[in-house]
mmCIF file with all atom_site columns, C-alpha atoms in Angstrom:
data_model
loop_
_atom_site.group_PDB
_atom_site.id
_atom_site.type_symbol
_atom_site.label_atom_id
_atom_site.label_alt_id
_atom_site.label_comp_id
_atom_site.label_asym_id
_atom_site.label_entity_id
_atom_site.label_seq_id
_atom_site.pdbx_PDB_ins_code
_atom_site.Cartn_x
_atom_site.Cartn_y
_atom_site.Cartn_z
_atom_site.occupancy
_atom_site.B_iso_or_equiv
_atom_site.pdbx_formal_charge
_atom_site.auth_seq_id
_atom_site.auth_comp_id
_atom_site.auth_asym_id
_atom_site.auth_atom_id
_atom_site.pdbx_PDB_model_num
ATOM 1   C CA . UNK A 1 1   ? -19.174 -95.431  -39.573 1.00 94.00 ? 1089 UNK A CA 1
ATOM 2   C CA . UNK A 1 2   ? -16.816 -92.668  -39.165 1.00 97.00 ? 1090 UNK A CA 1
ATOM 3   C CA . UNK A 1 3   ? -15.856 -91.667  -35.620 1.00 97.00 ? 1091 UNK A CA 1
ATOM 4   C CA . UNK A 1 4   ? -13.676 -89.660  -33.094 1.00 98.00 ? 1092 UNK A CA 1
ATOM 5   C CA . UNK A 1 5   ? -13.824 -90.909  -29.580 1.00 98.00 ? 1093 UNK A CA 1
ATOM 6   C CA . UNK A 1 6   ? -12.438 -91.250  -26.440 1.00 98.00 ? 1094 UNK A CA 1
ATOM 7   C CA . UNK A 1 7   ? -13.202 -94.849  -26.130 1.00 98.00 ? 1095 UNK A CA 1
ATOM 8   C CA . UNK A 1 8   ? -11.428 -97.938  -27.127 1.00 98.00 ? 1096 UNK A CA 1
ATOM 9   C CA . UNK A 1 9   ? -11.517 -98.836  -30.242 1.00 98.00 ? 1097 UNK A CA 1
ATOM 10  C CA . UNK A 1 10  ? -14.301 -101.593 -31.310 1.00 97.00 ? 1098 UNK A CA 1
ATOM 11  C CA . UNK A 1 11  ? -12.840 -103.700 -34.112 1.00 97.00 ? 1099 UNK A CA 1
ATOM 12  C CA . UNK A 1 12  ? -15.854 -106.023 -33.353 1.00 97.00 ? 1100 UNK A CA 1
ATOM 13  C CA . UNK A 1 13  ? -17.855 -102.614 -33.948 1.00 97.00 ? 1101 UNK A CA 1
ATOM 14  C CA . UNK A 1 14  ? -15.402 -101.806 -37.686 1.00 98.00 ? 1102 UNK A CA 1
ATOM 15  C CA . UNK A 1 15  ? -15.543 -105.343 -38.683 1.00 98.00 ? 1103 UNK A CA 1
ATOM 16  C CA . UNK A 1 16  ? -19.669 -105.259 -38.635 1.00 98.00 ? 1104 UNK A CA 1
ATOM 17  C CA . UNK A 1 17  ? -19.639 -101.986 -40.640 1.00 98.00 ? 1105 UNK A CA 1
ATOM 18  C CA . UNK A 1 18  ? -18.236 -103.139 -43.449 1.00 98.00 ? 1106 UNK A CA 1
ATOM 19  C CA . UNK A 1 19  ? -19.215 -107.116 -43.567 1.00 98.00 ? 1107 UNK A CA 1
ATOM 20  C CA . UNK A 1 20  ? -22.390 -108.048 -46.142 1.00 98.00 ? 1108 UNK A CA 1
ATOM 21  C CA . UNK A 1 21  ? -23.041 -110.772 -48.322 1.00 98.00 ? 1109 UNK A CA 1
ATOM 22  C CA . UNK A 1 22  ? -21.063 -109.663 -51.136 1.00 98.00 ? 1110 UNK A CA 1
ATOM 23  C CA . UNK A 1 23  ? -17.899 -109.110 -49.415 1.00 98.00 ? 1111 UNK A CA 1
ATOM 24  C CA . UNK A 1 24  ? -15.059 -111.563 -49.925 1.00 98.00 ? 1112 UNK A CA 1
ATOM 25  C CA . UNK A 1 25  ? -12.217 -109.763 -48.825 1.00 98.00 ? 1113 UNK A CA 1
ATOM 26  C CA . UNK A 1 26  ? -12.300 -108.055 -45.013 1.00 98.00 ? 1114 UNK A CA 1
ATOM 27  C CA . UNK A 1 27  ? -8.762  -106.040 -43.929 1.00 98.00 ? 1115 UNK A CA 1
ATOM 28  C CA . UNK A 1 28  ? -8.801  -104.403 -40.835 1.00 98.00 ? 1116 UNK A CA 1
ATOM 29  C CA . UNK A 1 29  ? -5.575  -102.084 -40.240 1.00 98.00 ? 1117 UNK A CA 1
ATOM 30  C CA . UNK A 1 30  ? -5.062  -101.094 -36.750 1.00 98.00 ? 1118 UNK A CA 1
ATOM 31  C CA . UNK A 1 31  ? -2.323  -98.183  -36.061 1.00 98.00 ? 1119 UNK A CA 1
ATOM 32  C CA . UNK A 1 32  ? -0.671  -98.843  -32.295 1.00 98.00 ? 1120 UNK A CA 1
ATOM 33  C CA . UNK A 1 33  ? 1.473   -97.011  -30.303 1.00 98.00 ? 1121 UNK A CA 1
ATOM 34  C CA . UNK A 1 34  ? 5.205   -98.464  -30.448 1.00 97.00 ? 1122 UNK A CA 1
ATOM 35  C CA . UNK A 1 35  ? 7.481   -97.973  -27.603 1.00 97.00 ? 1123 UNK A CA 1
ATOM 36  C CA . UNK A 1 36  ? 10.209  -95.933  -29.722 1.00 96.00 ? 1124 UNK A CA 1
ATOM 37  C CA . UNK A 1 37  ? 10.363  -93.188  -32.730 1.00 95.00 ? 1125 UNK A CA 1
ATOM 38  C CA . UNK A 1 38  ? 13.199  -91.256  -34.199 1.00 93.00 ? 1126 UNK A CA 1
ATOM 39  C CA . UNK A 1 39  ? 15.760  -92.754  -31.687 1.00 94.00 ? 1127 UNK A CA 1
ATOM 40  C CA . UNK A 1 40  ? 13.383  -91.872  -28.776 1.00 95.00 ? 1128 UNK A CA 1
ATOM 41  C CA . UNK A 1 41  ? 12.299  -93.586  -26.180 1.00 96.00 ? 1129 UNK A CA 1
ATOM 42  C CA . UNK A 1 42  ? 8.272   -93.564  -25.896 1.00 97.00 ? 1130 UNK A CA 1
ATOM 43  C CA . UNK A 1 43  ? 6.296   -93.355  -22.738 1.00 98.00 ? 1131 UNK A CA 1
ATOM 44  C CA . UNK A 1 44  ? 2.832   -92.898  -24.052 1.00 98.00 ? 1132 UNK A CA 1
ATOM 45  C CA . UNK A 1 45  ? 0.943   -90.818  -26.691 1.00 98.00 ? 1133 UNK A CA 1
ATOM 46  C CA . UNK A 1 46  ? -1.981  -87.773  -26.132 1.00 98.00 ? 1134 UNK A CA 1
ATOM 47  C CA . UNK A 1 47  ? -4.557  -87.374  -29.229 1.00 98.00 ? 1135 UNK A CA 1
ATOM 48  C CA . UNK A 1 48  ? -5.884  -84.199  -29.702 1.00 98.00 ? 1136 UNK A CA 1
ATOM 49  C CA . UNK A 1 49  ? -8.762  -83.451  -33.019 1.00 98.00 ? 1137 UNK A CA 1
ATOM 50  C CA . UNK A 1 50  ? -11.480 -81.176  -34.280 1.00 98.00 ? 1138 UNK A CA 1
ATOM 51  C CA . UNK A 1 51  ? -14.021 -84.286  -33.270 1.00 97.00 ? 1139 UNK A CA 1
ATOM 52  C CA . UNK A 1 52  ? -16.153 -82.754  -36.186 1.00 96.00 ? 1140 UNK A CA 1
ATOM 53  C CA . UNK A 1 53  ? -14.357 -82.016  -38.877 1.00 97.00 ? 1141 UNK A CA 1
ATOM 54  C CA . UNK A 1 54  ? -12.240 -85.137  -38.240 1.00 98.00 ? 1142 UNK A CA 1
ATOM 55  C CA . UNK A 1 55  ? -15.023 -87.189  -38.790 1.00 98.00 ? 1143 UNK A CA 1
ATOM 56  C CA . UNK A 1 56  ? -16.074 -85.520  -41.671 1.00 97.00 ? 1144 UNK A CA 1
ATOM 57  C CA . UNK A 1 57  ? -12.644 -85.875  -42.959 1.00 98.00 ? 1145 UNK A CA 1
ATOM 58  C CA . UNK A 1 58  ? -12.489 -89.825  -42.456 1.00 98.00 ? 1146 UNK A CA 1
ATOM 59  C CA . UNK A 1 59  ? -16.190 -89.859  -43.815 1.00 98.00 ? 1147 UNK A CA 1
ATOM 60  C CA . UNK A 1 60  ? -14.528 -88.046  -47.385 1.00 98.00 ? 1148 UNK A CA 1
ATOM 61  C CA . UNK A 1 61  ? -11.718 -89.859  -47.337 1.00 98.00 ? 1149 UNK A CA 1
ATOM 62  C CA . UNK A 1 62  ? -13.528 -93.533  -46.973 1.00 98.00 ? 1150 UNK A CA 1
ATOM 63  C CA . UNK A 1 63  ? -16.215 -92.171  -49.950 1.00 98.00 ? 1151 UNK A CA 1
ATOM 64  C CA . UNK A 1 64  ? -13.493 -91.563  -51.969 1.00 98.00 ? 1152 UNK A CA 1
ATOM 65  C CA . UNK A 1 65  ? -11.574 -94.942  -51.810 1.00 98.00 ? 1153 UNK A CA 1
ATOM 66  C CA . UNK A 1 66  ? -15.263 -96.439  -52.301 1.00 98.00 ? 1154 UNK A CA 1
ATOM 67  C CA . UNK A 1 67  ? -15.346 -94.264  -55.216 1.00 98.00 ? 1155 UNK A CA 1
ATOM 68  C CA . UNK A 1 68  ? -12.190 -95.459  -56.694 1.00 98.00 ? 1156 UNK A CA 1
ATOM 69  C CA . UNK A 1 69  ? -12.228 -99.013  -56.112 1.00 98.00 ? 1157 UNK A CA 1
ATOM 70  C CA . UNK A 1 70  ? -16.010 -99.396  -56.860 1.00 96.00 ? 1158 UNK A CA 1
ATOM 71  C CA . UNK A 1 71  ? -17.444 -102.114 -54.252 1.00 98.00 ? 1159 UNK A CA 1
ATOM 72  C CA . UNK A 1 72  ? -15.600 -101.420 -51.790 1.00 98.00 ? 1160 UNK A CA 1
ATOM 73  C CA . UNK A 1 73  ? -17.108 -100.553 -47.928 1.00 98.00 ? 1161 UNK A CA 1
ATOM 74  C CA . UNK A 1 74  ? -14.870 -98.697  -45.512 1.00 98.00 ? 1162 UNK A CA 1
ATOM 75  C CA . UNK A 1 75  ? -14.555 -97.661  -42.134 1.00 98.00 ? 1163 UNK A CA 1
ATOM 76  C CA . UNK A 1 76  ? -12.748 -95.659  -39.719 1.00 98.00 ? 1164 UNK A CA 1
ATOM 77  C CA . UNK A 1 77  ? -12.442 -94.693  -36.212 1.00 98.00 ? 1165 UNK A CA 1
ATOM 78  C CA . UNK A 1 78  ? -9.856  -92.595  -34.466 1.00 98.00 ? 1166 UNK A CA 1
ATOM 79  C CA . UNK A 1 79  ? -8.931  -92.597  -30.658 1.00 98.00 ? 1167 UNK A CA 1
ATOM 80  C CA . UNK A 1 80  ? -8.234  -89.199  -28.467 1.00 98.00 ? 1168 UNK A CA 1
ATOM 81  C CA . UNK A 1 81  ? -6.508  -88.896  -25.116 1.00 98.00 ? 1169 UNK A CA 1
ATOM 82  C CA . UNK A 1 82  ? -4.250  -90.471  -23.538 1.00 98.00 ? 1170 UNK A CA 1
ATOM 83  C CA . UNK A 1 83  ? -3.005  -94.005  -25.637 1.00 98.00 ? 1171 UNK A CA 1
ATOM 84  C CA . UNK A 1 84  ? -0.228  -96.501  -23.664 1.00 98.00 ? 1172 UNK A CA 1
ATOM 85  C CA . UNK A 1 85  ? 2.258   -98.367  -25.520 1.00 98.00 ? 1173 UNK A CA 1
ATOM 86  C CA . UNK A 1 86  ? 0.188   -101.301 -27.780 1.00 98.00 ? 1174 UNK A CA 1
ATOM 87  C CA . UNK A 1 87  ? -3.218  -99.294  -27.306 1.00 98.00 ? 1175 UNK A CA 1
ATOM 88  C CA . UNK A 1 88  ? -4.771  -98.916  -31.073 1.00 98.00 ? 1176 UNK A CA 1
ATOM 89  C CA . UNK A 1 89  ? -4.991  -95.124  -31.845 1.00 98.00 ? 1177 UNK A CA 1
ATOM 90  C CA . UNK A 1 90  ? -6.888  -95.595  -35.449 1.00 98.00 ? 1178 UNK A CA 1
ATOM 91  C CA . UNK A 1 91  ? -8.461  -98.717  -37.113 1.00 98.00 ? 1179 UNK A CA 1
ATOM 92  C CA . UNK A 1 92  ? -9.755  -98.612  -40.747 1.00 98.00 ? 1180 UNK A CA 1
ATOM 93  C CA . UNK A 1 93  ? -11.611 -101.551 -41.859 1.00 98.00 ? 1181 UNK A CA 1
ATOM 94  C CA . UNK A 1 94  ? -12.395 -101.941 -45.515 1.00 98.00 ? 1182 UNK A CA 1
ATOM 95  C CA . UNK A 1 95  ? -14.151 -104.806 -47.308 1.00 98.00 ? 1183 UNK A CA 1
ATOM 96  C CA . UNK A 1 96  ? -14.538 -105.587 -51.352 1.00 98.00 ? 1184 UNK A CA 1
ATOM 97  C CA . UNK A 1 97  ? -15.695 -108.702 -53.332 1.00 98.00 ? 1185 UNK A CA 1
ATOM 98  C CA . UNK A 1 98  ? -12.171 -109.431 -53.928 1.00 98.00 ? 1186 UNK A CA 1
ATOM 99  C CA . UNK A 1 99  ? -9.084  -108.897 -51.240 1.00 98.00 ? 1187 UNK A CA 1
ATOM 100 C CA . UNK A 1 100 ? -6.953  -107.264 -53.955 1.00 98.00 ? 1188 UNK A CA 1
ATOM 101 C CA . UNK A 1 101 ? -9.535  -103.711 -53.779 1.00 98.00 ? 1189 UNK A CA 1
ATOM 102 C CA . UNK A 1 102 ? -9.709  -104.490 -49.921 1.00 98.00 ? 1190 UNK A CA 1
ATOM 103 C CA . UNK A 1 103 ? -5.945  -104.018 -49.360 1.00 98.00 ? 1191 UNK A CA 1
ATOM 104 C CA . UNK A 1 104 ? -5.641  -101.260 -51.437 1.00 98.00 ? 1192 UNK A CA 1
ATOM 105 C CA . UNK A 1 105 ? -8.538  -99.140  -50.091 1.00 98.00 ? 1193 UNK A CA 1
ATOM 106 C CA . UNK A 1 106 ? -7.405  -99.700  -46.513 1.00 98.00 ? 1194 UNK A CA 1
ATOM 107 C CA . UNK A 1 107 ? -4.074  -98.391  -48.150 1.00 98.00 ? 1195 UNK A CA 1
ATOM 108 C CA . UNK A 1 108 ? -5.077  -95.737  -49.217 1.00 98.00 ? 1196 UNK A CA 1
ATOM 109 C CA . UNK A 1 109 ? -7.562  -94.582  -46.417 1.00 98.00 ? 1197 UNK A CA 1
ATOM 110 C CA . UNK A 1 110 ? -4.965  -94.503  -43.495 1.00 98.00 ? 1198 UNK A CA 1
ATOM 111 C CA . UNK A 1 111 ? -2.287  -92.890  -46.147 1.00 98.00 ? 1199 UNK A CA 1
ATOM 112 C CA . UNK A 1 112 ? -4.630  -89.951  -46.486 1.00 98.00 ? 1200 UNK A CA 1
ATOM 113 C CA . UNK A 1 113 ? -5.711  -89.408  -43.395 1.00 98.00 ? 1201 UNK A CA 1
ATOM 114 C CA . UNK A 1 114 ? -2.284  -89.280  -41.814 1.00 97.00 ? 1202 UNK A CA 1
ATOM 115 C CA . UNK A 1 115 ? -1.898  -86.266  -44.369 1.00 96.00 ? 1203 UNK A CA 1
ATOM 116 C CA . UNK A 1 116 ? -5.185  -84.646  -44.156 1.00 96.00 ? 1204 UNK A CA 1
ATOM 117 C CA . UNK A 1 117 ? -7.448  -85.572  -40.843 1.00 98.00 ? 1205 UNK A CA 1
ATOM 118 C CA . UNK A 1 118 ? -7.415  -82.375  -38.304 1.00 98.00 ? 1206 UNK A CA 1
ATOM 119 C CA . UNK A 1 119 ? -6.101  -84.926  -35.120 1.00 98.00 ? 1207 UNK A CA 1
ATOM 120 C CA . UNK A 1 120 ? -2.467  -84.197  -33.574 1.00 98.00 ? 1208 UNK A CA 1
ATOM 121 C CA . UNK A 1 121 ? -0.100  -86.316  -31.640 1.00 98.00 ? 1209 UNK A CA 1
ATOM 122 C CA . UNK A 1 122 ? 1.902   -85.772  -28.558 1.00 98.00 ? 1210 UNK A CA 1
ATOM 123 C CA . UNK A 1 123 ? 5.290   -88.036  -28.176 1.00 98.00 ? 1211 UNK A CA 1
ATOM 124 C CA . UNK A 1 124 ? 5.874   -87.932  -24.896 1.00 98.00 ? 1212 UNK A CA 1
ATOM 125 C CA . UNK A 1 125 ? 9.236   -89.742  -24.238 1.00 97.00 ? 1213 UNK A CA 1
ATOM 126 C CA . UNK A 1 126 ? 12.261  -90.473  -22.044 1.00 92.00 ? 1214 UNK A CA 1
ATOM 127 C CA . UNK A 1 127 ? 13.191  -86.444  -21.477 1.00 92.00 ? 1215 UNK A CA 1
ATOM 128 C CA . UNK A 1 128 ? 10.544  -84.475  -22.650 1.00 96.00 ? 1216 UNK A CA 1
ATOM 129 C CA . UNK A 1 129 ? 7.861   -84.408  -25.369 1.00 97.00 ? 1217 UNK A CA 1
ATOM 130 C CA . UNK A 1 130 ? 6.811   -83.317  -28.803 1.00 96.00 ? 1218 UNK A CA 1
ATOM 131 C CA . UNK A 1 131 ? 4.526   -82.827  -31.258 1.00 97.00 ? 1219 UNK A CA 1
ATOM 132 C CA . UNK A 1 132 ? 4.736   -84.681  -34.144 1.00 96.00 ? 1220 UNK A CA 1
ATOM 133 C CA . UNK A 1 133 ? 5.450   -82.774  -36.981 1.00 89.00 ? 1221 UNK A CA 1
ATOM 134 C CA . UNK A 1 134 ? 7.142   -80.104  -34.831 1.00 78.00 ? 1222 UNK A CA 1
ATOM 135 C CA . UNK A 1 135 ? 10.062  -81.601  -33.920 1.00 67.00 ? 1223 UNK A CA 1
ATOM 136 C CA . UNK A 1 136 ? 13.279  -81.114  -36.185 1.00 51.00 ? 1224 UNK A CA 1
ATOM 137 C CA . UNK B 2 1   ? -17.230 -55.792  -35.962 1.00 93.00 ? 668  UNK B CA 1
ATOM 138 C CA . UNK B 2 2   ? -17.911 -59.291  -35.954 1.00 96.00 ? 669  UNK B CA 1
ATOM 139 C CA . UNK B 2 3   ? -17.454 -62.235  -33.140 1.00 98.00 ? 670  UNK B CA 1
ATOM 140 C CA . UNK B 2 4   ? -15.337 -65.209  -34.293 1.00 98.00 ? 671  UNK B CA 1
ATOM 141 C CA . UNK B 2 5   ? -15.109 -68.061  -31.880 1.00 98.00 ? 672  UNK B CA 1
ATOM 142 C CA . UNK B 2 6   ? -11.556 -69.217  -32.427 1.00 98.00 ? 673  UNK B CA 1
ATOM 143 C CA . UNK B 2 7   ? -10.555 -73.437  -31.532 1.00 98.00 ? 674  UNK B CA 1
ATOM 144 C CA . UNK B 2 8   ? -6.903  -73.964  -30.241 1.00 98.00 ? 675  UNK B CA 1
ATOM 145 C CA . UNK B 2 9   ? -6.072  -76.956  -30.454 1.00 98.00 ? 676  UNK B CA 1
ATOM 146 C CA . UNK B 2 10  ? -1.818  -78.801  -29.823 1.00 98.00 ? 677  UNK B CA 1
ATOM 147 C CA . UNK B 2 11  ? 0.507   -76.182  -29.576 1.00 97.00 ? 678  UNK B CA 1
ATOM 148 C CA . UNK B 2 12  ? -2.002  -73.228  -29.492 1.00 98.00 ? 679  UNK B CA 1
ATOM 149 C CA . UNK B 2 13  ? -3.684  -75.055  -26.665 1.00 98.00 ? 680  UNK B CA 1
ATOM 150 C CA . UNK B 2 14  ? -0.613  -75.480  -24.606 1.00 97.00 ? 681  UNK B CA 1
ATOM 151 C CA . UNK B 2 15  ? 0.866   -72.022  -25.669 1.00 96.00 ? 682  UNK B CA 1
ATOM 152 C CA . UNK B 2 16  ? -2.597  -69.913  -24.449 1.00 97.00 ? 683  UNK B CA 1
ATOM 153 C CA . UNK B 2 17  ? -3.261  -72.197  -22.304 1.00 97.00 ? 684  UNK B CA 1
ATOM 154 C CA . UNK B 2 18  ? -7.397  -72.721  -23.322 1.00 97.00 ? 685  UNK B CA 1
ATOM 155 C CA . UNK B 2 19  ? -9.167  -74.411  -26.299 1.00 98.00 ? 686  UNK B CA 1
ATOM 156 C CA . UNK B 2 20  ? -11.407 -71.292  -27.173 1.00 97.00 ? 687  UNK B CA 1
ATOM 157 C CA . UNK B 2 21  ? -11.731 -68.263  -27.146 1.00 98.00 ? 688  UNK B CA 1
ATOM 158 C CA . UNK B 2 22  ? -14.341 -65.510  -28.564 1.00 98.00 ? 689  UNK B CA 1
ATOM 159 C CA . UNK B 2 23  ? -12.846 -62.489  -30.446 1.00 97.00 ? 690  UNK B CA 1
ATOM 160 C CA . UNK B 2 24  ? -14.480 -59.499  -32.163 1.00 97.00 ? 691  UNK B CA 1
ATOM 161 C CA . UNK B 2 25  ? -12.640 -58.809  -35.100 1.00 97.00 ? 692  UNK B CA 1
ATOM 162 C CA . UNK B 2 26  ? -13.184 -56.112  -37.748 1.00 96.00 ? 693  UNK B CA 1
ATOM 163 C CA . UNK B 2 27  ? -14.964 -57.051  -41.107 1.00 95.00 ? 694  UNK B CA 1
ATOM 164 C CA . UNK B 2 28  ? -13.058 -57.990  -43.703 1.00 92.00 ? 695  UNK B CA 1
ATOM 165 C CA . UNK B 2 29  ? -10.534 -59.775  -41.231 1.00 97.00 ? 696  UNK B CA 1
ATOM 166 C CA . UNK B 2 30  ? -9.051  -63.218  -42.553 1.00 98.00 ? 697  UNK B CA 1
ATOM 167 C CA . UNK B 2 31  ? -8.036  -65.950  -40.830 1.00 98.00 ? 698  UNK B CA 1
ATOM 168 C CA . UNK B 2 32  ? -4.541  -65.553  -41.095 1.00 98.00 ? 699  UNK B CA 1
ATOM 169 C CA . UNK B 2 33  ? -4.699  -61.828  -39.831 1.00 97.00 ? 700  UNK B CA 1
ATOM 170 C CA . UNK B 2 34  ? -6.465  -63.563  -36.945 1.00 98.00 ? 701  UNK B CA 1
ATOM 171 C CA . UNK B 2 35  ? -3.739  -65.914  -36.653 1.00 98.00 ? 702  UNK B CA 1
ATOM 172 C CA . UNK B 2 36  ? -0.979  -62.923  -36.936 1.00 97.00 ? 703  UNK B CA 1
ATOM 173 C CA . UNK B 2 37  ? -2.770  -61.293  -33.833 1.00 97.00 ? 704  UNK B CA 1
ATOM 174 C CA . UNK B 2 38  ? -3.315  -64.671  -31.845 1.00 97.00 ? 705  UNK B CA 1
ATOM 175 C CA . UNK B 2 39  ? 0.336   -65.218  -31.700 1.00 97.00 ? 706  UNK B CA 1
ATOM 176 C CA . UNK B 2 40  ? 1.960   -62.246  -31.414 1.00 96.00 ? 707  UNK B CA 1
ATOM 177 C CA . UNK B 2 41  ? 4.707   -61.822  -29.197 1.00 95.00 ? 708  UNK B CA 1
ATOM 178 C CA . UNK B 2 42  ? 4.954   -65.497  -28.397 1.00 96.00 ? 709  UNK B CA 1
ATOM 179 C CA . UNK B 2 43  ? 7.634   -67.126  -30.250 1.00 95.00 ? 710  UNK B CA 1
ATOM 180 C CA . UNK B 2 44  ? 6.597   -70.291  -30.550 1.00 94.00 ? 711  UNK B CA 1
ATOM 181 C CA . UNK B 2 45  ? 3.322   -69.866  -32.518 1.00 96.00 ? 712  UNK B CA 1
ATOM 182 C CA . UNK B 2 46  ? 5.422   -67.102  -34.586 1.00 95.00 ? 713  UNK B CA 1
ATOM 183 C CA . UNK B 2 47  ? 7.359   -69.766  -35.419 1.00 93.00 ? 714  UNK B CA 1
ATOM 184 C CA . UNK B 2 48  ? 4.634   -72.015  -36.491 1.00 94.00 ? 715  UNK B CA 1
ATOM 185 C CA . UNK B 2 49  ? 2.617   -69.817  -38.131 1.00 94.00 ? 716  UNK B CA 1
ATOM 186 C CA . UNK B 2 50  ? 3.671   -70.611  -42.164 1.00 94.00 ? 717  UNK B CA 1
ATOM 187 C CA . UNK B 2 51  ? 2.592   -74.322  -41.537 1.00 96.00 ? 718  UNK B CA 1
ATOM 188 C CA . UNK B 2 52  ? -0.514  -73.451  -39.647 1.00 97.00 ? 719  UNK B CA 1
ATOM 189 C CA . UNK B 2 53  ? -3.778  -74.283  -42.171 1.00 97.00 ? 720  UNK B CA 1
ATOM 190 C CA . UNK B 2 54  ? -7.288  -73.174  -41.353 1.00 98.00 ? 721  UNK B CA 1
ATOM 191 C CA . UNK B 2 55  ? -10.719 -74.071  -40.624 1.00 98.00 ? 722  UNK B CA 1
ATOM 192 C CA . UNK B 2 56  ? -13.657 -72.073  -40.674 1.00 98.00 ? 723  UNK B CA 1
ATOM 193 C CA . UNK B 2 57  ? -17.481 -73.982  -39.713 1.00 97.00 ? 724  UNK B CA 1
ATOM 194 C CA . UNK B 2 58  ? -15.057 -77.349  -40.254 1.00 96.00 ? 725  UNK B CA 1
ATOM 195 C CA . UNK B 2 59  ? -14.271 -76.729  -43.691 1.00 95.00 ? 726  UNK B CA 1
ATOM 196 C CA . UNK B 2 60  ? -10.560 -76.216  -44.953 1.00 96.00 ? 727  UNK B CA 1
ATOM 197 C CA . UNK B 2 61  ? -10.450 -72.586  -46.300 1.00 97.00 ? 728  UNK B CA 1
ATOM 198 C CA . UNK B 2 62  ? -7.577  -70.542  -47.245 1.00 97.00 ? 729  UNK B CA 1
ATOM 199 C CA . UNK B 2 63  ? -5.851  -67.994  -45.227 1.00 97.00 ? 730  UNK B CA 1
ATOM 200 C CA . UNK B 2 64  ? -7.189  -64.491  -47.274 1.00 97.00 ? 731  UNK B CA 1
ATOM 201 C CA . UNK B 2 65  ? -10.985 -65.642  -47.188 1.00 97.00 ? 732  UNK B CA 1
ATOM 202 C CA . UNK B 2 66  ? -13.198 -63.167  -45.571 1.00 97.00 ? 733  UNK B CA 1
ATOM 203 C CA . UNK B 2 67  ? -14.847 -64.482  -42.073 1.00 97.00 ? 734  UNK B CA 1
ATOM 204 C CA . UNK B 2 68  ? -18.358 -63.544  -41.262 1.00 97.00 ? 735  UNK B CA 1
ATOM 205 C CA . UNK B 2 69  ? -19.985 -62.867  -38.258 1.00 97.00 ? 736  UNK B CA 1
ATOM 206 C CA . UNK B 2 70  ? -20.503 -66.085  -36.264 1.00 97.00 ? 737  UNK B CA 1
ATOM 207 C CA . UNK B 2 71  ? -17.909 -68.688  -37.989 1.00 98.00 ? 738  UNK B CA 1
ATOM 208 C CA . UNK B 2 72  ? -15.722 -70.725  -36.078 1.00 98.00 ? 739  UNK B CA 1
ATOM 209 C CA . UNK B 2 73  ? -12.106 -70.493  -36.850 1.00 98.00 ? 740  UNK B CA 1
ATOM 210 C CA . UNK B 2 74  ? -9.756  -73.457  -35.817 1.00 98.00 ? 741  UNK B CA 1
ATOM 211 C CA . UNK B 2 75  ? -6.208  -72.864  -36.364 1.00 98.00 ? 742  UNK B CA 1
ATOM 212 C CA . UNK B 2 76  ? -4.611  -76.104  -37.765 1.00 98.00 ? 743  UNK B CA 1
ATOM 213 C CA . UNK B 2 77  ? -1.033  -76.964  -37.087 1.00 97.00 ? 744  UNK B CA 1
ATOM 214 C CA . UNK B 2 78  ? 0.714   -80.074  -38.627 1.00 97.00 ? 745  UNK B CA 1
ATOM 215 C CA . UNK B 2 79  ? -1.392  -82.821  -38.145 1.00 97.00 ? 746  UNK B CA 1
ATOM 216 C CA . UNK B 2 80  ? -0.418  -86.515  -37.244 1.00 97.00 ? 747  UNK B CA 1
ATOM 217 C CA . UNK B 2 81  ? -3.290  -88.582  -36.977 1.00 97.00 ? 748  UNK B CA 1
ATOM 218 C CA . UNK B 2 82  ? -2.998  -92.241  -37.058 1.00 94.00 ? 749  UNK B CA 1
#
């Protein structure tokens, strides 16, 4: 499942997407908000995407890892809105026979969609706010 | 002409202060003449606009494509998912 929503995330929800019989190795990576960045202080984070093409950018992504580490089932969900310090923004689950492909498909999943997905972030912190990959 | 429904989304949404917004543009129009017109005379999408990618009916095109009549052109500043 690949999805952009304003709800919290499931992880009961990722975990059950990629779990079958064959799969030995389950890692579920869950990106949170932190309370600082960059020397700032961090009040909370807004989410913005293209809901569609976001999906259909996590959907690529995840068939390409499964591509590349044959075996491999993957997962991912992204969060809009308003997220509070410790409030999971993304999770990407991935499962494989073995834990080794598991890792690195996770890896590689959240790596590309930091770079690629069409969602923004708003840092709003102690002073003002920004958005990330705006500010200096 | 041709209508383009144009998606603002980040800093285009906070600088125009809406998330759409229909346009007729002339054929042959590309998305980043679109863009050039969308942010003219305010500074800070002028400032953006040589990191700004685009998307047309979802899909990642390049700036000098040629819209049609009916696409849906989201302008794409730096993104930061995750």
């Amino acid at each position: 499942m690949y999805v952009v929503t304003e709800e919290p995330l499931s992880l009961d929800e990722m975990l059950r997407a990629v779990s079958h019989p064959g799969a030995g190795g389950i890692v579920l990576f869950l990106g949170v908000v932190r309370d600082s960045n960059d020397g700032r202080d961090v009040k909370h984070l807004e989410y913005e995407a293209h809901a569609s093409a976001a999906e259909a950018s996590m959907r690529t992504i995840s068939q390409d890892a499964e591509a590349r580490w044959p075996g491999t089932r993957v997962s991912a969900a992204h969060r809009t809105g308003r997220l509070e310090i410790g409030e999971a923004s993304v999770v990407v689950a991935a499962s494989a026979p073995h834990r080794a492909e598991a890792f690195e498909a996770a890896r590689y999943v959240i790596d590309t969609l930091k770079s690629e997905t069409p969602i923004w972030k708003k840092e709003v912190f102690e002073g003002g706010a920004v958005w990330i990959g705006e500010e200096a | 002409m041709m209508t383009i429904r144009l998606l603002f989304f980040a800093q285009f949404r906070e600088a125009l202060g809406e998330g759409k917004r229909t346009v007729e543009v002339e054929r042959g129009a590309t998305p980043g003449v679109v863009l050039a017109r969308v942010s003219a005379g305010n500074q800070r999408l002028e400032s953006l606009q040589s990191v700004v990618r685009f998307l047309v009916n979802g899909e990642l095109v390049r700036g000098d494509i040629d819209l049609q009549d009916g696409d849906e052109l989201a302008f794409v500043p730096p993104v930061a998912g995750g």
